[in-house]
Every structure is written in C-alpha cells, then in structure tokens.
Amino acid sequence: MLIRIDFQSDVPIYLQLKNQIVHGIANSELQPEESLPSVRQMAEDIGINLHTVNKGYNLLKDEGFVTIDRRKGAVVNEIPIKPSEKVKETLKDELKNIIAQAHCFGMDKEEFINECLSMYDEYNK
C-alpha cells in the first residue's frame, strides 16, 4: 500500500497516515494479520519523523484497527471491529460536522444521503 502525505495540508501528518491506513483496511488493501512496516521503516519510506508514525500507529491501536506486538509490530485486526463507545461518539461528532458543512454549502438531504451511500458501497465490493 502506498502512503501519500500532503505536506501542504492542514490535516496533521499523523492523521493523514492513520486515515490512509484505515482506508487500506476498509478496501482490503491491508488484510487482517498483515504487519504494517516498522515505525522506523514507515518514517523512512514516506520521509517523516518516526515519532509522527508512532503517534499514528498508537491512534490506530487505540481505535482498534491494529494490535501492536513487540515482535511483529503493528498488525491489522480482523474486521468488522467492535468500536468502543468513545470511538462511536467521535464518529458521530465527525459526521455532525460533515452534515453541518454539507447543509451550509446547500447540499440537500437526498443528495447527501446518495453520496454517502455511493461512498459506503465502494467498501462493500
């Protein structure tokens, strides 16, 4: 899986890394039990600080996407992942923000729902 970091983005690098790995898990580019590159290797591959990679990996672990093992490093968990209540609340908050933005930009409910369904279906192929 190729990770692309946008150094001009307002999104922190560790979140870009985390989000791309989540997309890789969701679209089956990354399989359960597959090991991610070591923190040092990932940092070298994409040209970022190893502490930034470590922060992204720990966030993935905290949200249940990976397990971190001393010998294997970060390993992708089986999906579907049962989210914690904290993760569910975070997802709801993010969705509220997206819905508010869509509303402010004049996107109607039907258009919004259709776009969501289309994107959701991309992960069910």
PDB file of C-alpha atoms in Angstrom, residues 63-108:
ATOM      1  CA  GLU A  63      -9.294   2.797  17.887  1.00  0.00           C
ATOM      2  CA  GLY A  64      -8.957  -0.983  17.434  1.00  0.00           C
ATOM      3  CA  PHE A  65      -7.634  -1.099  13.870  1.00  0.00           C
ATOM      4  CA  VAL A  66      -4.305  -2.676  14.775  1.00  0.00           C
ATOM      5  CA  THR A  67      -2.671  -4.561  17.596  1.00  0.00           C
ATOM      6  CA  ILE A  68       0.885  -3.686  18.486  1.00  0.00           C
ATOM      7  CA  ASP A  69       3.103  -6.669  19.232  1.00  0.00           C
ATOM      8  CA  ARG A  70       6.723  -6.411  20.324  1.00  0.00           C
ATOM      9  CA  ARG A  71       7.931  -8.926  17.756  1.00  0.00           C
ATOM     10  CA  LYS A  72       5.512  -8.340  14.869  1.00  0.00           C
ATOM     11  CA  GLY A  73       4.996  -4.593  15.256  1.00  0.00           C
ATOM     12  CA  ALA A  74       1.620  -3.172  14.225  1.00  0.00           C
ATOM     13  CA  VAL A  75      -0.671  -5.922  12.933  1.00  0.00           C
ATOM     14  CA  VAL A  76      -4.036  -5.310  11.231  1.00  0.00           C
ATOM     15  CA  ASN A  77      -7.011  -6.587  13.230  1.00  0.00           C
ATOM     16  CA  GLU A  78      -9.907  -8.600  11.836  1.00  0.00           C
ATOM     17  CA  ILE A  79     -12.848  -6.516  10.626  1.00  0.00           C
ATOM     18  CA  PRO A  80     -15.543  -5.647  11.450  1.00  0.00           C
ATOM     19  CA  ILE A  81     -14.055  -4.063  14.539  1.00  0.00           C
ATOM     20  CA  LYS A  82     -16.354  -3.537  17.502  1.00  0.00           C
ATOM     21  CA  PRO A  83     -15.889   0.149  18.287  1.00  0.00           C
ATOM     22  CA  SER A  84     -15.712   1.464  21.831  1.00  0.00           C
ATOM     23  CA  GLU A  85     -18.289   3.997  22.996  1.00  0.00           C
ATOM     24  CA  LYS A  86     -15.603   6.690  22.761  1.00  0.00           C
ATOM     25  CA  VAL A  87     -14.929   5.804  19.110  1.00  0.00           C
ATOM     26  CA  LYS A  88     -18.681   5.792  18.358  1.00  0.00           C
ATOM     27  CA  GLU A  89     -19.024   9.266  19.874  1.00  0.00           C
ATOM     28  CA  THR A  90     -16.031  10.526  17.885  1.00  0.00           C
ATOM     29  CA  LEU A  91     -17.560   9.184  14.656  1.00  0.00           C
ATOM     30  CA  LYS A  92     -20.891  10.837  15.476  1.00  0.00           C
ATOM     31  CA  ASP A  93     -19.149  14.161  16.150  1.00  0.00           C
ATOM     32  CA  GLU A  94     -17.228  13.956  12.865  1.00  0.00           C
ATOM     33  CA  LEU A  95     -20.417  13.078  10.991  1.00  0.00           C
ATOM     34  CA  LYS A  96     -22.271  16.001  12.586  1.00  0.00           C
ATOM     35  CA  ASN A  97     -19.536  18.337  11.366  1.00  0.00           C
ATOM     36  CA  ILE A  98     -19.707  16.925   7.847  1.00  0.00           C
ATOM     37  CA  ILE A  99     -23.517  17.198   7.784  1.00  0.00           C
ATOM     38  CA  ALA A 100     -23.322  20.795   9.034  1.00  0.00           C
ATOM     39  CA  GLN A 101     -20.840  21.664   6.281  1.00  0.00           C
ATOM     40  CA  ALA A 102     -22.976  19.980   3.618  1.00  0.00           C
ATOM     41  CA  HIS A 103     -26.005  21.930   4.858  1.00  0.00           C
ATOM     42  CA  CYS A 104     -24.081  25.234   4.808  1.00  0.00           C
ATOM     43  CA  PHE A 105     -22.963  24.536   1.227  1.00  0.00           C
ATOM     44  CA  GLY A 106     -26.562  23.961   0.158  1.00  0.00           C
ATOM     45  CA  MET A 107     -26.393  20.192  -0.345  1.00  0.00           C
ATOM     46  CA  ASP A 108     -29.883  18.775   0.108  1.00  0.00           C
TER      47      ASP A 108
END
